[in-house]
Coordinates of C-alpha atoms in Angstrom, one line a residue:
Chain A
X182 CA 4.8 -10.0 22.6
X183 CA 1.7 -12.3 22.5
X184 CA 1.1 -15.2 24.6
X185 CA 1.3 -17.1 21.3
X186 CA 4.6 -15.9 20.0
X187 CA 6.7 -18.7 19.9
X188 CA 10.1 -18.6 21.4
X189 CA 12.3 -15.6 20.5
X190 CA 13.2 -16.6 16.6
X191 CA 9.5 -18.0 15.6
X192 CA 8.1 -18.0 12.0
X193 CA 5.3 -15.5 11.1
X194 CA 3.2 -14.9 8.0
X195 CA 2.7 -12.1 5.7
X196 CA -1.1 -10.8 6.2
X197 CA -2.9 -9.7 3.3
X198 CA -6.6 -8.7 3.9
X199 CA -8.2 -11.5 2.2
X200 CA -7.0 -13.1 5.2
X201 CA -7.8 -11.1 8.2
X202 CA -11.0 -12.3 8.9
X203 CA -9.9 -15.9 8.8
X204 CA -7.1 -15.6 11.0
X205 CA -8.7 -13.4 13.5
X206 CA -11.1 -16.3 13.6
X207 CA -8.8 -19.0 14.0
X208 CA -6.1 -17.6 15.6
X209 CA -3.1 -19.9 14.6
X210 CA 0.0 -20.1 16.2
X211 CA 2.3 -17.4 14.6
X212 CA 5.4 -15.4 16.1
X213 CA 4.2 -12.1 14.2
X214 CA 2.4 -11.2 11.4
X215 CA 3.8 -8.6 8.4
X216 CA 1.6 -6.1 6.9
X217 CA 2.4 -3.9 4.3
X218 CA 3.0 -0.6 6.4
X219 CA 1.2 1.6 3.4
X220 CA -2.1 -0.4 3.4
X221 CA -2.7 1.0 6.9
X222 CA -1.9 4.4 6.7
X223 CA -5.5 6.4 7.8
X224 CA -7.5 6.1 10.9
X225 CA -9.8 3.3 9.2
X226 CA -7.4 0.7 8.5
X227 CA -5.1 1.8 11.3
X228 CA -8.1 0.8 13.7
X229 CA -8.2 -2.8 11.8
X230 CA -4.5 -3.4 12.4
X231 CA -4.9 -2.5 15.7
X232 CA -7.6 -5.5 16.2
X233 CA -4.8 -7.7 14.7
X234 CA -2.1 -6.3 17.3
X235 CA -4.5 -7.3 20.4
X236 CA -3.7 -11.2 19.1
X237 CA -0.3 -10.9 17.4
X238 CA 3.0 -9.2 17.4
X239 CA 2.9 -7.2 14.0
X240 CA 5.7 -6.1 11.6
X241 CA 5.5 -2.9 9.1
X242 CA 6.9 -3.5 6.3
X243 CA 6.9 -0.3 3.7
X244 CA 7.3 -0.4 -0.1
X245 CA 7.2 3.2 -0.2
X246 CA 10.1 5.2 0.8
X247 CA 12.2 5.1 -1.9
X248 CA 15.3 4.7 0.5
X249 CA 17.7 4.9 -2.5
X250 CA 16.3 7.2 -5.0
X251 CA 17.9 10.6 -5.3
X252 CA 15.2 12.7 -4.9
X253 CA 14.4 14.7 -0.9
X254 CA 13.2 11.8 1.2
X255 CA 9.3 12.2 1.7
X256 CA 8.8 13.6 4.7
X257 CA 4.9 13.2 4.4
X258 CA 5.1 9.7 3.7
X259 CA 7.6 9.1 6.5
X260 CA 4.9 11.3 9.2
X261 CA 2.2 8.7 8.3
X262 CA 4.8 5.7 8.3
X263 CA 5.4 7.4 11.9
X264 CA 1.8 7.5 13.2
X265 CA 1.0 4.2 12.2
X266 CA 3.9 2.8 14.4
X267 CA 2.7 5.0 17.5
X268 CA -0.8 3.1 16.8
X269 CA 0.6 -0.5 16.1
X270 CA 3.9 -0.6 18.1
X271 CA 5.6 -2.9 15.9
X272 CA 8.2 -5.6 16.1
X273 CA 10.2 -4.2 13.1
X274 CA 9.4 -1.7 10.6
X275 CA 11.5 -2.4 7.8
X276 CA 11.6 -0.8 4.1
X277 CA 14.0 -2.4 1.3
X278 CA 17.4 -1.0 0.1
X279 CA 15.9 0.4 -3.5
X280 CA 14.5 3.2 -4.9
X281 CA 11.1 4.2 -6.7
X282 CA 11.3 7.5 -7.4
X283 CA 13.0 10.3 -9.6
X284 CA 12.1 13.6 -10.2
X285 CA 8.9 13.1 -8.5
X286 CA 7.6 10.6 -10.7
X287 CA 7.4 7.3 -8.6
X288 CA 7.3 4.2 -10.4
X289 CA 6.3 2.3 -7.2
X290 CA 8.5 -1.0 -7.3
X291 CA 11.4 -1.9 -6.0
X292 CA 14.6 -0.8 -8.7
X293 CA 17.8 -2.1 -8.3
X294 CA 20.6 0.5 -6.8
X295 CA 24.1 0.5 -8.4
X296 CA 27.3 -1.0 -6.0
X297 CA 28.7 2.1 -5.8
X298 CA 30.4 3.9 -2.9
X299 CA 28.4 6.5 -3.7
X300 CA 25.3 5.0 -3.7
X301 CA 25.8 3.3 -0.2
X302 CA 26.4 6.6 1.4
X303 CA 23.8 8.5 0.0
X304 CA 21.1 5.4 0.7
X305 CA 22.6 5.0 4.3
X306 CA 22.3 9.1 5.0
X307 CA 18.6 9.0 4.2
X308 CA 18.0 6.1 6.1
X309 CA 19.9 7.4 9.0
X310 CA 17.5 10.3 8.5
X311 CA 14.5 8.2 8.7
X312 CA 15.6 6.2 11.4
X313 CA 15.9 9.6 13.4
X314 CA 12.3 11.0 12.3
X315 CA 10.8 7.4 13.6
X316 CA 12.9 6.8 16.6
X317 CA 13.7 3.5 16.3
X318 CA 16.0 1.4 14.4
X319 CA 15.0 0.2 10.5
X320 CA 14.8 -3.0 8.7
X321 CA 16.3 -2.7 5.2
X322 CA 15.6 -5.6 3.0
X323 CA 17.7 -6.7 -0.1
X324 CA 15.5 -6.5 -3.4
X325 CA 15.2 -9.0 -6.5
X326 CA 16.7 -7.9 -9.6
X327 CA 16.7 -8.6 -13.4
X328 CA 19.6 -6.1 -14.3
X329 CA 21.6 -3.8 -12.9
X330 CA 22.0 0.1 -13.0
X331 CA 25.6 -0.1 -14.1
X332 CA 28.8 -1.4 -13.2
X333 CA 29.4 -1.4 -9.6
X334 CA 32.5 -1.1 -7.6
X335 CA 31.6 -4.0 -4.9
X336 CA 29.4 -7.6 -4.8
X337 CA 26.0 -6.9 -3.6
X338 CA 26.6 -8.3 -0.1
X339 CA 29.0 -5.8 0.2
X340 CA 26.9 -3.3 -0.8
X341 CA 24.1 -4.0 1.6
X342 CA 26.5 -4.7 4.5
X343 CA 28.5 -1.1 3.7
X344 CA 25.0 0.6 4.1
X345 CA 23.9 -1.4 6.9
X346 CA 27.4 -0.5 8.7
X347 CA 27.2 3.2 8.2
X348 CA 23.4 3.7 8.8
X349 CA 23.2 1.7 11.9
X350 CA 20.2 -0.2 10.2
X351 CA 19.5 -3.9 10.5
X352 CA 18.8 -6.4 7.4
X353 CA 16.0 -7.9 6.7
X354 CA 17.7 -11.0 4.4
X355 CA 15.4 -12.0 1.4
X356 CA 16.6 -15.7 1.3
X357 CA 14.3 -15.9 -2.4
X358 CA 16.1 -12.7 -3.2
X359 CA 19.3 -14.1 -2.9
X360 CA 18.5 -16.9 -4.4
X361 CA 16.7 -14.8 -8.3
X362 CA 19.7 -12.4 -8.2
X363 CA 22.5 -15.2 -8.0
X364 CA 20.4 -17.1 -10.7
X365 CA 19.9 -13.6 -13.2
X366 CA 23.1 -11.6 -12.5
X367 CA 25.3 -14.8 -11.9
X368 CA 26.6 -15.1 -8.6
X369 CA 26.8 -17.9 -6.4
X370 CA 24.0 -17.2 -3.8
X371 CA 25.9 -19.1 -0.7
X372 CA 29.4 -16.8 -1.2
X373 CA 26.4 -14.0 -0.6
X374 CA 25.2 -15.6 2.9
X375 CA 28.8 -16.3 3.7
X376 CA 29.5 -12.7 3.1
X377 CA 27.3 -11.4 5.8
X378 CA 27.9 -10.5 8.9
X379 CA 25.7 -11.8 11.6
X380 CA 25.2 -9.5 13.9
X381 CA 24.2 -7.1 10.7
X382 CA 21.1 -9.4 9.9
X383 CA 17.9 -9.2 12.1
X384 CA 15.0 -11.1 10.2
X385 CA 14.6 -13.7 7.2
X386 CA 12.3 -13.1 4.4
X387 CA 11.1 -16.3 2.3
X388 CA 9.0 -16.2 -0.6
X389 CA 8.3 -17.7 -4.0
X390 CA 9.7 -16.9 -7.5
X391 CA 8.7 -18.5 -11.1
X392 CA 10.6 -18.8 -14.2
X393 CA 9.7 -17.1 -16.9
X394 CA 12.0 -17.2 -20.0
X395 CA 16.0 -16.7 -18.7
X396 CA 15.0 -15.4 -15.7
X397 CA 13.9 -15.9 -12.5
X398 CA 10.8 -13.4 -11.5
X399 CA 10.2 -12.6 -8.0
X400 CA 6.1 -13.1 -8.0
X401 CA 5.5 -14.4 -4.1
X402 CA 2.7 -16.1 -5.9
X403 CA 4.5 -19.4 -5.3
X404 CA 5.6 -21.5 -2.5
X405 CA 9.0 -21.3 -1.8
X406 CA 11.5 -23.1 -4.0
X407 CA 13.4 -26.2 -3.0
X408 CA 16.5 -24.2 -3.6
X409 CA 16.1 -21.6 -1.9
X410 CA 15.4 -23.9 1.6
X411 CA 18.3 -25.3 1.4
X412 CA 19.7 -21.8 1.2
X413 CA 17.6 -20.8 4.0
X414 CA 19.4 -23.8 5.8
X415 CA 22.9 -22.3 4.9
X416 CA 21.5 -18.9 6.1
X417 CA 20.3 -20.1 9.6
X418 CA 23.7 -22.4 9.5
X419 CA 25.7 -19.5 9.1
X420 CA 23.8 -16.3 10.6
X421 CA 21.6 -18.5 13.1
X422 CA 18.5 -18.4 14.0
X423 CA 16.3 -15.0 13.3
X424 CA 12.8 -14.3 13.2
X425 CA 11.4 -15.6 9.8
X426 CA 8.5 -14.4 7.6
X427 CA 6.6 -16.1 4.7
X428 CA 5.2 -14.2 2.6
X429 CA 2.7 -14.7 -0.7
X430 CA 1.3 -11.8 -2.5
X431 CA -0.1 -12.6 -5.9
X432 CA -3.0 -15.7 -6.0
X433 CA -3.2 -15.7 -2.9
X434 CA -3.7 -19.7 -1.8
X435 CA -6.0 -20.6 1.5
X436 CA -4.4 -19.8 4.9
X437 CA -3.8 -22.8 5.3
X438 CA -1.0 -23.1 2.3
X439 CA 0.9 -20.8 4.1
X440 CA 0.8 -21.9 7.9
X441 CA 2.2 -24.6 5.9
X442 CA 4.9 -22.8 4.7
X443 CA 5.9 -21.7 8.0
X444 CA 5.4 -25.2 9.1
X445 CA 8.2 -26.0 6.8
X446 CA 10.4 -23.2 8.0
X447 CA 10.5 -23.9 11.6
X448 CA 11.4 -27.7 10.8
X449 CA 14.5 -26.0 8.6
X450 CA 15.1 -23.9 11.6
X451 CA 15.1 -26.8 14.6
X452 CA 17.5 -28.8 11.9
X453 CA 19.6 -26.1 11.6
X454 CA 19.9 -25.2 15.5
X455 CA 20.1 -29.4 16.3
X456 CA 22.9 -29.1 14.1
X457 CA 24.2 -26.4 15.4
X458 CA 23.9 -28.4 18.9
X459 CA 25.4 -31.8 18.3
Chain B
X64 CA 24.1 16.1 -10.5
X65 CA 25.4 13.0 -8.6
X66 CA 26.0 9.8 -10.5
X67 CA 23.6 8.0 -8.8
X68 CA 20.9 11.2 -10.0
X69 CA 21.9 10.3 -13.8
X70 CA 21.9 6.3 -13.4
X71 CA 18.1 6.5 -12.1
X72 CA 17.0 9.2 -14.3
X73 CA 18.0 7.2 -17.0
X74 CA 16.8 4.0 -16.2
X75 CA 13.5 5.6 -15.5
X76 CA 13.4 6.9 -18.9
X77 CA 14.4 3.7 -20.9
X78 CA 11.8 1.8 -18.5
X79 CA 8.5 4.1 -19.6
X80 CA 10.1 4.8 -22.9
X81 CA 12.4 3.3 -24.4
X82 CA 12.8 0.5 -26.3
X83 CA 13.3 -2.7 -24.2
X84 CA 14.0 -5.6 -27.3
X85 CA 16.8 -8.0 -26.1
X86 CA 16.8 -6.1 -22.7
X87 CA 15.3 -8.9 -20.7
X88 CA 15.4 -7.7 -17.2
X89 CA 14.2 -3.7 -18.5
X90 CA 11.1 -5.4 -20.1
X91 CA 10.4 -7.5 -16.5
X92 CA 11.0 -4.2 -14.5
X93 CA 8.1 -2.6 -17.5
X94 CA 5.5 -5.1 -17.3
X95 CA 5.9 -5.4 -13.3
X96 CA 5.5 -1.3 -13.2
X97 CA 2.5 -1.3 -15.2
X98 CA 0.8 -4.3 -14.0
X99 CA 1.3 -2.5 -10.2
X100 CA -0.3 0.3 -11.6
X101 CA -3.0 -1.4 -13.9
X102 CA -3.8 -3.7 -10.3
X103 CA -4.2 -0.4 -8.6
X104 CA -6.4 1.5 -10.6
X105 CA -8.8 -2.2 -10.3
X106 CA -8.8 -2.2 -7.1
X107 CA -10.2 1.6 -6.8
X108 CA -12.7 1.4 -10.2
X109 CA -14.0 -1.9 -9.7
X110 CA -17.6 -1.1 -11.8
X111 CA -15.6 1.1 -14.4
X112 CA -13.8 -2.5 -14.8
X113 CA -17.0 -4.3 -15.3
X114 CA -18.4 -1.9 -17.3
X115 CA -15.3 -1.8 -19.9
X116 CA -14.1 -5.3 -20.2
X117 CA -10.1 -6.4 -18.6
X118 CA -8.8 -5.7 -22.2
X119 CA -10.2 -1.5 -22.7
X120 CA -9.3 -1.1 -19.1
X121 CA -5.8 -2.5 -19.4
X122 CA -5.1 -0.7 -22.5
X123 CA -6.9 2.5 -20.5
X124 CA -4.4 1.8 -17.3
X125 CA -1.6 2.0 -19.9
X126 CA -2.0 5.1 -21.3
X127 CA -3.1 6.4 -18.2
X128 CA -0.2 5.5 -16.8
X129 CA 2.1 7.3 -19.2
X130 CA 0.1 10.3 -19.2
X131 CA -0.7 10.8 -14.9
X132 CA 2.5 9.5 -13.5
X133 CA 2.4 8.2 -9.9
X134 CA 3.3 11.2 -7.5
X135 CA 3.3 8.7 -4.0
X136 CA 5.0 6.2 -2.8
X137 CA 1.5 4.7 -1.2
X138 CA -0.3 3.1 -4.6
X139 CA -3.3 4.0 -2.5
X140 CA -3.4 7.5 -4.1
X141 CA -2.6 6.2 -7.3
X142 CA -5.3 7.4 -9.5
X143 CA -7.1 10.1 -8.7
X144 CA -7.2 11.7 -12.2
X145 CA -8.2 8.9 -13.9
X146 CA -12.2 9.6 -14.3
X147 CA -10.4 13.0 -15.9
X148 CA -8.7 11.1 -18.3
X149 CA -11.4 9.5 -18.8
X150 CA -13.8 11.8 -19.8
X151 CA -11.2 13.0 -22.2
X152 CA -10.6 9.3 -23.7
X153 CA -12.2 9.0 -27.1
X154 CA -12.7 5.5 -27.1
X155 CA -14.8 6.0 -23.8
X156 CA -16.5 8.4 -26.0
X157 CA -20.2 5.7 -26.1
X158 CA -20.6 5.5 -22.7
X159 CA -21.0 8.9 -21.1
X160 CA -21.6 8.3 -18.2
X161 CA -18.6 6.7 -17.3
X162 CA -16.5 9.4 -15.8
X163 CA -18.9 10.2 -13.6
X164 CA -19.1 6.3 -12.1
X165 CA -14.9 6.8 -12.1
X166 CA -15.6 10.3 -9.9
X167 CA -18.1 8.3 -7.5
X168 CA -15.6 5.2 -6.9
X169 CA -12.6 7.5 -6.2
X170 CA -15.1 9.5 -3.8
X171 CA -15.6 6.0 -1.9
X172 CA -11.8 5.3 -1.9
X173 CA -11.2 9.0 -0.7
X174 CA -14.0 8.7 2.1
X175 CA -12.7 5.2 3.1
X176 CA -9.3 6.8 3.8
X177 CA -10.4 9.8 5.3
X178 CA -9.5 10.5 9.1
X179 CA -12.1 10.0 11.8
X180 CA -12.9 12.9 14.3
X181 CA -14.4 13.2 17.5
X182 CA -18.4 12.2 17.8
X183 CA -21.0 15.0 17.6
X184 CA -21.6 17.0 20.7
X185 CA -25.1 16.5 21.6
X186 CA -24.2 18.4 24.9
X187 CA -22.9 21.5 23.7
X188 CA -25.8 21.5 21.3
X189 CA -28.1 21.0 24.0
X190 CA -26.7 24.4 25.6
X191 CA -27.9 26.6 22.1
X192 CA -31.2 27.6 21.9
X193 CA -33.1 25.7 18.8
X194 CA -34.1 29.0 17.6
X195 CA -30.8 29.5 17.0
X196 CA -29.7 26.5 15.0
X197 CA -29.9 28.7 11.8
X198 CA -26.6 30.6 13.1
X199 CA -24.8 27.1 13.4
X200 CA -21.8 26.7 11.0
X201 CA -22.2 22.8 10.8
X202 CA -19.7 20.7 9.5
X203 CA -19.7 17.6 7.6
X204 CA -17.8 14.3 8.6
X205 CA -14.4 14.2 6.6
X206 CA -15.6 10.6 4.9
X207 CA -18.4 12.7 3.3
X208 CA -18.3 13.4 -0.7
X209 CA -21.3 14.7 -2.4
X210 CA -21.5 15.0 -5.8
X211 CA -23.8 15.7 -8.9
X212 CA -23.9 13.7 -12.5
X213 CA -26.4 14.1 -15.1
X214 CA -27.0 10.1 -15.4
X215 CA -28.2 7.6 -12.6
X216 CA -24.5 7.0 -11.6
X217 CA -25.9 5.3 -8.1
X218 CA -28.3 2.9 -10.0
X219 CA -25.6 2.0 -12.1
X220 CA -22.4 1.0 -9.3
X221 CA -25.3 -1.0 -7.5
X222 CA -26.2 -2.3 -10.7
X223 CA -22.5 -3.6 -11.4
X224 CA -21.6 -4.3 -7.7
X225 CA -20.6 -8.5 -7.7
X226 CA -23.3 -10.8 -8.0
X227 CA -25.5 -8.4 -9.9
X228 CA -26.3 -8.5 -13.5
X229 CA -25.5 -5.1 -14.4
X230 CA -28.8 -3.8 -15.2
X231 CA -29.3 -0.7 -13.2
X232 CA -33.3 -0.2 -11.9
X233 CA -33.1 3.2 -13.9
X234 CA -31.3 3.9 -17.4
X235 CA -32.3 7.7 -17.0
X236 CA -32.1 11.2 -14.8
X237 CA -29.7 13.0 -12.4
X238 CA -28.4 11.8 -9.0
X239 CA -27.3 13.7 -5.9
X240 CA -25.2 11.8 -4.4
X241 CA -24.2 11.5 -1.1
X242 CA -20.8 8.9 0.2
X243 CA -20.2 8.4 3.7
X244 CA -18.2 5.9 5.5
X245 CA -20.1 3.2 7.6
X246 CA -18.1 0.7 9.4
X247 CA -14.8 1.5 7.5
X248 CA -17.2 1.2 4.0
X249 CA -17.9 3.6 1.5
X250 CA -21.8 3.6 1.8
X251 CA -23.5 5.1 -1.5
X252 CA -27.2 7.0 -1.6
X253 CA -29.2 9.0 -3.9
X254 CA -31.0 12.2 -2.1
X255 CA -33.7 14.6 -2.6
X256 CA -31.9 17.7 -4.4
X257 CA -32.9 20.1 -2.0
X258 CA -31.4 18.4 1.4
X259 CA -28.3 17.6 -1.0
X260 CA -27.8 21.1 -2.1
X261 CA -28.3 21.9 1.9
X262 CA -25.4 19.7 2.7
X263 CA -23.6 21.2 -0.4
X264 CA -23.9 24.3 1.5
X265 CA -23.0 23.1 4.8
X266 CA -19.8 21.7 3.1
X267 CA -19.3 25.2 1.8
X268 CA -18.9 26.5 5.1
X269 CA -22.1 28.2 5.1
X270 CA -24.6 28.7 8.2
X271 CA -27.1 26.8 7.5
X272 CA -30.2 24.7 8.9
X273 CA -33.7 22.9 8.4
X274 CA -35.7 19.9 10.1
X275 CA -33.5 17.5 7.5
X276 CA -30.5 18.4 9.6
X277 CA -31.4 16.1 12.8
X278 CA -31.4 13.0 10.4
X279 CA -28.0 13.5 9.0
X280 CA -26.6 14.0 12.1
X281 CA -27.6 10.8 13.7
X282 CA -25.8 9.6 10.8
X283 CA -22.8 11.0 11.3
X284 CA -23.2 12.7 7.8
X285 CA -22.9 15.6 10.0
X286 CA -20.1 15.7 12.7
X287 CA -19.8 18.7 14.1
X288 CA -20.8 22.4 14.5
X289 CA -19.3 26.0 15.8
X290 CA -21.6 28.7 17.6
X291 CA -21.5 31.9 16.9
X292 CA -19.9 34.1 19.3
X293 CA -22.9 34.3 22.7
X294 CA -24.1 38.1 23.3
X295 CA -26.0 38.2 26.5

């Protein structure tokens, strides 16, 4: 870790690369940053990562392994996802428990999995494999959804604690995430954070959503949602602290919107451990 | 085939083709999907963009999309078929040249991802004798593309590059073009034919050497070379 880390459970940003100049300028106080692992496969952008990693602890987060699809696991992808880490040595790569691909045709976002048994053992074998062909222990993430692929035979935090059990992966808890699905598929989001266990979790995502019509889109082209810090607060209440990431994607605001952000974070996170205290 | 198989094939199905009335969450999932891919294909054919308007290139990125599905999970090689499709478009039909601009701006996103590779060896250079340069097999830098079009393709992307008003310094004649990577960047030039078709060779595999050579590998266009066995 960096000089500037802060503390063990700090707040970091998501780094896109209209920001990389800027913050290798300014060099703000951060506990990591996150970079989307596939933006840096190849020497050229490897080597620009690696300028970031002489100032700041760096996270890989993928979009691209289609952990729950039911197609062979790509073993191309996961050799790049590989060298990258060797470069970068990361803090966490992590990936998200949904699937992209069938048949070979990728539709490159992030699709819901069914709650089934049988999807939580297929999804935890291949990241079991992946974990093995990287070494190291992955970050699965819970997606946002807007339907689901079927009827299921358990609650979602169930399902992502079941595949987190058998795999030996961590979870990367999307607070936003939690907070769209319990507003589109009807669930009460805090019954989700109280359904965790702890020791499963290993980083917080927060992000923004908008409405649009009856449902609640997962854009990160908004700051997060009053609702879903007070969630956060339940999260850290119940889980405690973890390393916490803010992350915007679309319109991208100044830098400064999101230092913000994790401004706002780390107070929710010394309430939450003063609480804790007293 | 697993249950979990049938579920996504399915939903993958209704998603690109079915119909998605009163199926709120399906039609969020469909405009997300294409708007990834729509966002990807931008990012890669910025002056095809500029020269078509957001509206043809949207409705292009659409029907590309159907047509050239996405083979990666890395939207970084997204793409690479669309100055194909492009050339085969009929509503692209007025502006012939415009494949040709798609093949030069995926040749700049190929050479920007490209690995890197040792330096040249001037040393082990040194060691041949320059009458023998002609037996060299040199090789060129994996960043390097060259390619041919029948229309000023180079006038034309500097032409339509941001802050430029889109008139490109020549309207007529064929380029030989040659992309290499400077500073992570897809750097764009128009050459004489005869040190492109030299290159051309080179890239070939081919022995072969003039005077032009020395340039292009202070460059870096050039990047590396293997000697014939020595007989002595």
């Amino acid at each position: 870790m960096t000089a500037r880390a802060c503390g063990r459970a700090g707040v970091g940003i998501g780094l896109r690369a209209q920001h990389l100049r800027e913050i290798l300028e300014r060099l703000p106080a951060l506990a990591f940053v996150e970079v989307h692992s596939e933006n840096y496969f190849g020497d050229v952008a490897a080597a620009a990562l690696e300028r970031v990693r002489r100032d700041y602890a760096v996270s890989l987060h993928g979009v691209g392994l289609s952990l729950g699809s039911s197609d062979p696991l790509d073993e191309q992808h996961l050799a790049k996802l590989d060298e990258l880490a060797r470069r970068i040595d990361p803090i966490f790569v992590s990936d998200h428990l949904s699937w992209s691909s069938i048949d070979g045709r990728f539709l490159n976002e992030l699709l819901p999995l069914p709650f089934t048994r049988e999807a939580a053992a297929h999804t935890a074998s291949r990241i079991s494999r992946a974990q093995d062909r990287l070494g190291r222990v992955l970050l699965v993430e819970n997606v946002s959804a807007y339907c689901t692929l079927g009827p299921g035979e358990m609650s979602e935090w169930e399902f992502v604690s079941e595949v987190a059990r058998r795999s030996g992966c961590r979870l990367l808890l999307d607070v936003n995430n939690i907070h769209v699905n319990a507003a589109n598929l009807g669930f009460d989001g805090q019954r989700y954070i109280e359904g965790i266990d702890p020791a499963l979790v290993a980083q917080f995502h927060l992000g923004g959503h908008e409405a649009r019509d009856a449902m609640l889109v997962d854009t990160h082209g908004a700051r997060v949602a009053r609702e879903v810090w007070s969630l956060f607060a339940e999260a850290v209440s119940h889980i405690g602290e973890r390393p916490t990431l803010v992350e915007w994607d679309t319109d991208l605001p100044p830098l400064d919107v999101l230092l913000d952000e994790a401004r706002a974070a780390r107070l929710v996170i010394a309430d939450g451990a003063a609480r804790a205290a007293a | 085939m697993s249950a979990l198989a049938a579920r996504q094939r399915e939903f993958a199905r209704r998603l690109l083709d079915g119909p998605v009335d009163g199926e709120a969450g399906l039609a969020v999932y469909r405009a997300s999907v294409l708007s990834n891919f729509t966002t990807a294909l931008a990012a890669t054919y910025p002056v095809v963009l500029r020269l078509v308007g957001e509206s043809f290139f949207a409705e292009a990125a659409r029907r590309f999309a159907t047509a050239h599905p996405s083979t990666s999970g890395d939207l970084n090689q997204y793409g690479d078929q669309f100055p194909a499709f492009l050339a085969a478009y009929p509503h692209a039909a007025s502006l012939p040249y415009l494949p040709d601009v798609a093949r030069l701006e995926w040749a700049c996103h190929e050479s920007e991802r490209a690995p890197e590779v040792a330096p040249f060896d001037f040393e082990a250079l040194a060691r041949i004798e320059p009458d023998r340069y002609g037996e060299l097999r040199f090789s060129l830098h994996p960043s390097v593309r060259l390619m041919e079009s029948a229309h000023p393709v180079v006038a034309i992307r500097e032409a339509n590059a941001p802050g430029r008003d889109g008139t490109p310094s020549r309207a007529e004649g064929r380029d030989f073009v040659l992309v290499r990577r400077v500073d992570g960047g897809a750097v764009v030039s128009s050459l004489d034919e005869g040190e492109w078709r030299l290159l051309s060779r080179i890239g070939g595999g081919e022995a072969a050497f003039d005077d032009s050579l020395a340039r292009y590998v202070s460059q870096g266009v050039i990047a590396g070379f293997t000697a014939p066995p020595c007989e002595r």
